[in-house]
Amino acid sequence: QTGTVAANPEQYDQAYICPVTIGSQTLHLDFDTGSSDLWVFSNLMPSSEVDGQTEFNTNSAGATKKDGYTWSISYGDGSGASGVVYADTVNVGGATATSQAVEAATSVSSEFTSDTGSDGLLGLAFSSINQVKPTPQTTFFDTVKSSLEAELFTADLQSNGPGSYTFGYIDSSKYTGSITYTAVDNSQGFWGFTAGGYTVGGGGSNSTGTIGSAIADTGTSLMYLPTAAVQSYYSQVSGSSYSSSQGGYIFPCSASLPSLTVSIGGHGFVVPGSNFNYSPTGSGNTCFGGLQENTGIGFTIFGDVFLRAVYAIFDETQGSPRIGFAAQ
Ligand SMILES: CCNC(=O)c1c(-c2ccccc2)csc1NC(=O)CNCCc1c[nH]c2ccccc12
């Protein structure tokens, strides 16, 4: 089988939301290659934590409670959620898991309550970091992968309109040129890979260092690189500065932003400057940068700002996982 689903950008491309059928309900979930839990708003939550989201009905005929199973997850930005576990049929654009662990929230943090466009997350990292106790559950991809035409999924994220995720096949109309594959280190449960040098602007290579270990994370909006690369980038943005009150680099919204070329698997991938204007700060006509420092995270995150510039293939067809990127 294969699946194809639209990925609809939220405001400022903060996240990408996809329709998923769970039992007889359709919920809109944030597909997240940076985590491994499929969790949803549910009827078990206090109404004070729900702001228009669709709630998974745990009393529906097809939902089977997994007694004694609970989950609790917290993300690096301080947000989190927790609850209990059901099994139900989950259909993503035609790819169907007949018995998928659906983690029904009993509580979510305010970041999720205020993310009114999302009814939950669908994790696509490795099942080794699933947060269900006493027994970790498989991600949707792990549940269905043996039944897919090919054991892979792809992400095509767009800025001004719907992109798509595919399961089981590569859509050759989504990219130009060839796909560059590189080995994945999933020892931390992420789609980890090694990135090489970088170049700011269209000029010759002006990078001094290399980026190193990184993860491909559709669930993180921005791109978090080592300090040296970030400082090199913003040195080319007139009027930019680090704002401790805003918690990152900001610049005049009228600033012209250089592109950033990153070498992966020996191929240079160009992120256009426009990708690095994330959102207005709300004060002084300054804008918040889509590129920020990875200090405090411990590794580099290639989030939506990068993934919008490429076609990404998350591939387990070779036995050991690999990730592919192509220009789009
Ligand atoms: C900013 C969100 N990203 C992270 O916290 C994160 C970190 C991380 C770790 C420490 C400090 C900052 C970030 C490492 S991997 C990683 N990636 C994920 O955790 C992917 N899942 C993010 C889900 C998520 C967190 N807050 C949200 C708010 C709206 C929609 C989705 C979310």
XYZ file of C-alpha atoms and ligand atoms in Angstrom:
360
model
C 0.000 0.000 0.000
C 0.950 3.693 -0.277
C -0.289 6.916 1.313
C -0.343 10.545 0.214
C -1.464 13.372 2.472
C -1.448 17.165 2.230
C 0.743 19.098 4.672
C -0.918 22.433 5.374
C 1.299 25.204 6.812
C 0.116 27.018 9.925
C 0.694 30.776 10.244
C 4.401 31.694 9.809
C 4.975 28.063 8.735
C 5.200 27.268 12.464
C 4.124 23.663 11.805
C 2.530 21.544 9.080
C -0.839 19.928 9.765
C -2.136 16.806 7.979
C -5.585 15.134 8.025
C -5.536 11.666 9.622
C -8.516 9.301 9.946
C -8.629 7.560 13.323
C -11.560 5.123 13.492
C -14.390 7.189 12.000
C -12.957 10.581 12.999
C -10.653 12.888 11.030
C -8.106 14.755 13.146
C -5.490 17.228 11.924
C -2.059 16.263 13.224
C 1.427 17.784 13.198
C 3.700 15.190 11.513
C 6.900 15.210 13.514
C 10.130 13.444 12.483
C 11.628 14.737 15.766
C 9.473 12.619 18.097
C 7.847 9.176 18.148
C 4.445 9.408 19.816
C 1.074 9.625 18.046
C -0.905 11.609 20.585
C -4.228 13.380 20.215
C -6.539 15.747 22.039
C -9.304 13.621 23.563
C -12.636 13.667 25.371
C -10.682 12.813 28.544
C -9.198 16.326 28.737
C -10.481 19.199 30.884
C -12.337 21.664 28.643
C -10.067 24.437 29.972
C -7.188 22.907 27.965
C -9.133 22.653 24.691
C -9.549 25.635 22.339
C -11.498 24.356 19.353
C -9.391 21.267 18.672
C -11.139 18.047 17.569
C -11.116 15.495 20.396
C -10.498 11.792 19.803
C -13.574 9.982 21.154
C -12.203 7.238 23.406
C -15.723 5.780 23.683
C -15.975 5.047 19.949
C -16.601 1.436 18.950
C -13.237 0.898 17.275
C -11.143 2.292 20.131
C -9.749 -0.446 22.366
C -8.240 0.736 25.652
C -4.781 -0.645 26.466
C -5.311 -1.027 30.200
C -2.397 0.016 32.379
C -0.613 1.877 29.569
C 0.205 5.567 30.090
C 2.387 8.132 28.401
C 4.011 11.451 29.249
C 6.162 13.511 26.895
C 8.054 16.784 27.255
C 9.813 18.687 24.475
C 12.908 20.850 24.612
C 10.864 24.044 24.361
C 9.204 23.173 27.697
C 5.894 22.034 26.217
C 4.425 18.617 26.911
C 1.406 16.329 27.184
C 0.346 13.100 28.923
C -2.460 10.553 28.968
C -3.574 6.977 28.356
C -3.379 4.619 25.387
C -5.900 3.110 22.949
C -5.559 0.982 19.812
C -7.529 1.992 16.728
C -7.372 2.039 12.945
C -5.277 4.908 11.608
C -5.413 5.891 7.928
C -2.942 8.421 6.498
C -3.887 9.250 2.920
C -4.622 5.615 2.112
C -1.865 3.958 4.133
C -3.717 2.139 6.907
C -2.538 0.724 10.236
C -5.307 -1.558 11.490
C -4.153 -1.477 15.096
C -2.073 1.603 15.897
C -1.349 2.895 19.391
C -3.278 6.161 19.723
C -2.148 8.108 22.780
C -5.191 9.952 24.125
C -4.259 13.085 26.070
C -5.696 13.711 29.514
C -3.601 16.889 29.788
C -1.578 19.129 27.433
C 0.561 22.236 28.080
C -0.566 25.705 27.056
C 1.578 25.689 23.888
C -0.657 22.944 22.491
C -3.920 24.453 23.747
C -3.002 27.666 21.910
C -1.922 25.818 18.752
C -5.548 25.815 17.622
C -4.793 24.302 14.199
C -3.417 21.058 15.615
C -5.344 18.180 17.213
C -2.110 16.407 18.192
C 1.136 14.996 16.841
C 2.052 12.012 14.670
C 5.607 11.029 15.520
C 7.869 9.814 12.712
C 11.200 9.467 14.536
C 12.318 6.000 15.682
C 10.143 3.904 18.009
C 13.076 3.596 20.450
C 12.089 7.000 21.892
C 8.343 6.332 22.147
C 7.209 7.453 25.609
C 4.500 4.860 26.402
C 4.927 2.856 29.622
C 5.243 -0.013 30.527
C 5.912 -0.973 26.864
C 6.976 1.543 24.165
C 4.672 1.452 21.108
C 5.579 1.626 17.429
C 5.206 4.788 15.377
C 2.681 4.829 12.544
C 5.526 4.370 10.026
C 6.962 1.390 11.943
C 3.480 -0.147 12.235
C 2.767 0.034 8.474
C 6.231 -0.046 6.886
C 6.296 -3.780 6.072
C 3.031 -3.329 4.121
C 4.255 -0.311 2.146
C 5.337 -0.651 -1.492
C 8.727 0.623 -0.274
C 9.796 1.085 3.348
C 10.177 4.866 3.191
C 8.285 8.125 3.603
C 8.943 11.557 2.105
C 8.334 15.160 3.138
C 7.699 18.026 0.729
C 7.048 21.126 2.860
C 6.029 24.330 1.106
C 5.783 27.917 2.306
C 2.764 29.469 0.674
C 0.592 26.451 0.123
C 0.050 22.785 0.887
C 3.002 20.455 0.681
C 2.702 16.702 1.154
C 3.952 13.594 2.903
C 4.034 10.288 1.010
C 4.330 6.803 2.480
C 5.704 3.923 0.407
C 6.865 5.826 -2.665
C 8.966 8.730 -3.934
C 7.116 11.350 -6.004
C 9.600 12.217 -8.763
C 7.586 15.328 -9.682
C 8.532 16.857 -6.330
C 12.230 17.386 -7.001
C 14.801 18.325 -9.598
C 18.198 16.758 -10.214
C 19.235 13.686 -8.246
C 18.677 12.570 -4.661
C 21.751 12.667 -2.400
C 21.570 9.977 0.267
C 23.596 9.963 3.475
C 23.793 7.503 6.368
C 21.470 7.924 9.364
C 22.626 7.534 12.973
C 19.425 6.636 14.862
C 21.197 5.873 18.154
C 19.383 8.804 19.825
C 16.079 7.858 18.189
C 16.256 10.701 15.651
C 16.885 10.888 11.890
C 20.492 11.918 12.586
C 23.069 12.637 9.908
C 26.339 14.541 9.433
C 26.346 17.923 7.683
C 29.510 19.434 6.221
C 30.556 22.978 5.331
C 28.323 25.982 4.741
C 28.442 29.135 2.648
C 26.645 32.371 3.419
C 25.294 34.149 0.336
C 25.954 33.197 -3.232
C 29.696 33.910 -3.079
C 32.437 31.356 -2.938
C 32.834 29.143 0.066
C 33.339 31.498 2.991
C 32.695 28.944 5.724
C 35.459 28.204 8.129
C 34.048 25.165 9.946
C 31.726 22.252 9.361
C 28.312 21.774 10.939
C 28.650 18.170 12.165
C 25.911 15.948 13.621
C 22.385 17.119 12.908
C 18.809 15.843 12.874
C 16.054 16.307 10.271
C 13.059 17.480 12.295
C 9.730 18.425 10.712
C 8.360 19.156 14.212
C 10.758 22.054 14.832
C 9.973 25.282 12.993
C 13.440 26.811 12.809
C 17.014 25.830 11.927
C 19.426 25.629 14.888
C 23.128 25.613 13.871
C 26.463 25.942 15.730
C 27.237 29.457 16.956
C 30.064 30.018 14.440
C 27.768 29.415 11.474
C 24.973 31.559 12.937
C 27.287 34.474 13.712
C 28.790 34.201 10.230
C 25.287 34.373 8.751
C 24.035 37.380 10.727
C 27.294 39.269 10.113
C 25.898 39.552 6.559
C 22.507 40.902 7.727
C 22.666 44.654 8.324
C 20.966 45.780 11.512
C 20.760 42.268 12.964
C 21.482 41.621 16.637
C 20.979 39.035 19.332
C 17.994 40.026 21.477
C 17.975 38.408 24.910
C 14.407 39.604 25.426
C 13.266 37.937 22.202
C 15.550 34.945 22.863
C 17.333 34.980 19.527
C 18.651 36.928 16.552
C 16.366 39.647 15.180
C 16.754 42.125 12.329
C 14.837 44.961 10.611
C 11.987 43.314 8.676
C 13.209 45.243 5.598
C 16.691 43.661 5.758
C 17.813 41.686 2.716
C 18.655 38.155 3.818
C 21.448 36.107 2.197
C 20.943 32.471 1.247
C 22.738 29.721 3.138
C 24.225 26.746 1.296
C 24.840 23.615 3.384
C 26.878 20.654 2.187
C 25.287 17.228 2.891
C 26.650 14.031 1.365
C 28.970 16.163 -0.753
C 26.104 18.140 -2.332
C 25.342 21.811 -1.631
C 21.717 22.533 -0.702
C 20.651 26.176 -0.955
C 18.245 27.644 1.600
C 16.923 30.898 0.112
C 17.240 34.035 2.257
C 13.444 34.420 2.399
C 13.263 31.240 4.499
C 15.143 33.021 7.275
C 12.517 35.676 7.940
C 10.391 33.755 10.398
C 7.917 36.207 11.902
C 7.518 39.780 13.128
C 8.662 40.173 16.738
C 5.734 42.485 17.360
C 7.977 45.432 18.291
C 9.957 48.031 16.391
C 9.345 46.544 12.959
C 11.922 43.840 13.694
C 11.619 40.227 12.581
C 12.731 37.019 14.296
C 15.342 34.961 12.447
C 14.592 31.495 11.117
C 18.229 30.606 11.886
C 19.206 30.434 15.567
C 22.046 29.015 17.664
C 21.977 25.374 18.820
C 23.566 26.191 22.190
C 21.633 24.391 24.887
C 20.300 21.759 22.490
C 23.524 19.819 22.097
C 23.059 19.155 18.407
C 22.021 20.873 15.198
C 18.361 20.810 14.132
C 17.444 21.063 10.442
C 13.824 22.079 11.045
C 11.114 23.361 8.706
C 13.197 26.388 7.609
C 15.624 23.952 5.953
C 13.157 21.223 4.994
C 11.069 23.758 3.023
C 14.028 24.132 0.665
C 14.401 20.432 -0.190
C 12.538 17.188 -0.886
C 13.401 14.811 1.972
C 13.313 10.996 1.825
C 13.311 9.063 5.123
C 14.393 5.649 3.878
C 14.589 2.208 5.503
C 14.646 0.204 2.261
C 18.336 -0.648 2.658
C 18.029 -2.341 6.040
C 19.978 0.371 7.827
C 18.236 3.746 7.670
C 19.385 6.537 5.363
C 18.102 10.005 4.549
C 17.935 11.530 1.093
C 17.698 15.163 0.036
C 16.998 16.647 -3.364
C 16.590 20.225 -4.577
C 12.996 21.169 -5.367
C 11.076 23.364 19.507
C 10.658 21.943 19.449
N 11.833 21.086 19.301
C 12.442 20.557 20.371
O 12.083 20.784 21.516
C 13.559 19.647 20.117
C 14.844 19.693 20.761
C 15.268 20.702 21.717
C 15.962 20.290 22.851
C 16.384 21.266 23.753
C 16.124 22.626 23.513
C 15.413 23.023 22.364
C 14.976 22.052 21.459
C 15.687 18.693 20.359
S 14.909 17.694 19.231
C 13.477 18.611 19.213
N 12.440 18.286 18.392
C 11.225 17.962 18.868
O 10.932 17.909 20.017
C 10.205 17.679 17.798
N 8.870 17.742 18.345
C 8.422 19.125 18.639
C 6.959 19.092 19.038
C 6.560 20.416 19.570
C 7.106 21.037 20.676
N 6.437 22.224 20.904
C 5.500 22.381 19.937
C 4.584 23.441 19.742
C 3.722 23.334 18.653
C 3.768 22.226 17.809
C 4.685 21.180 18.015
C 5.538 21.274 19.079
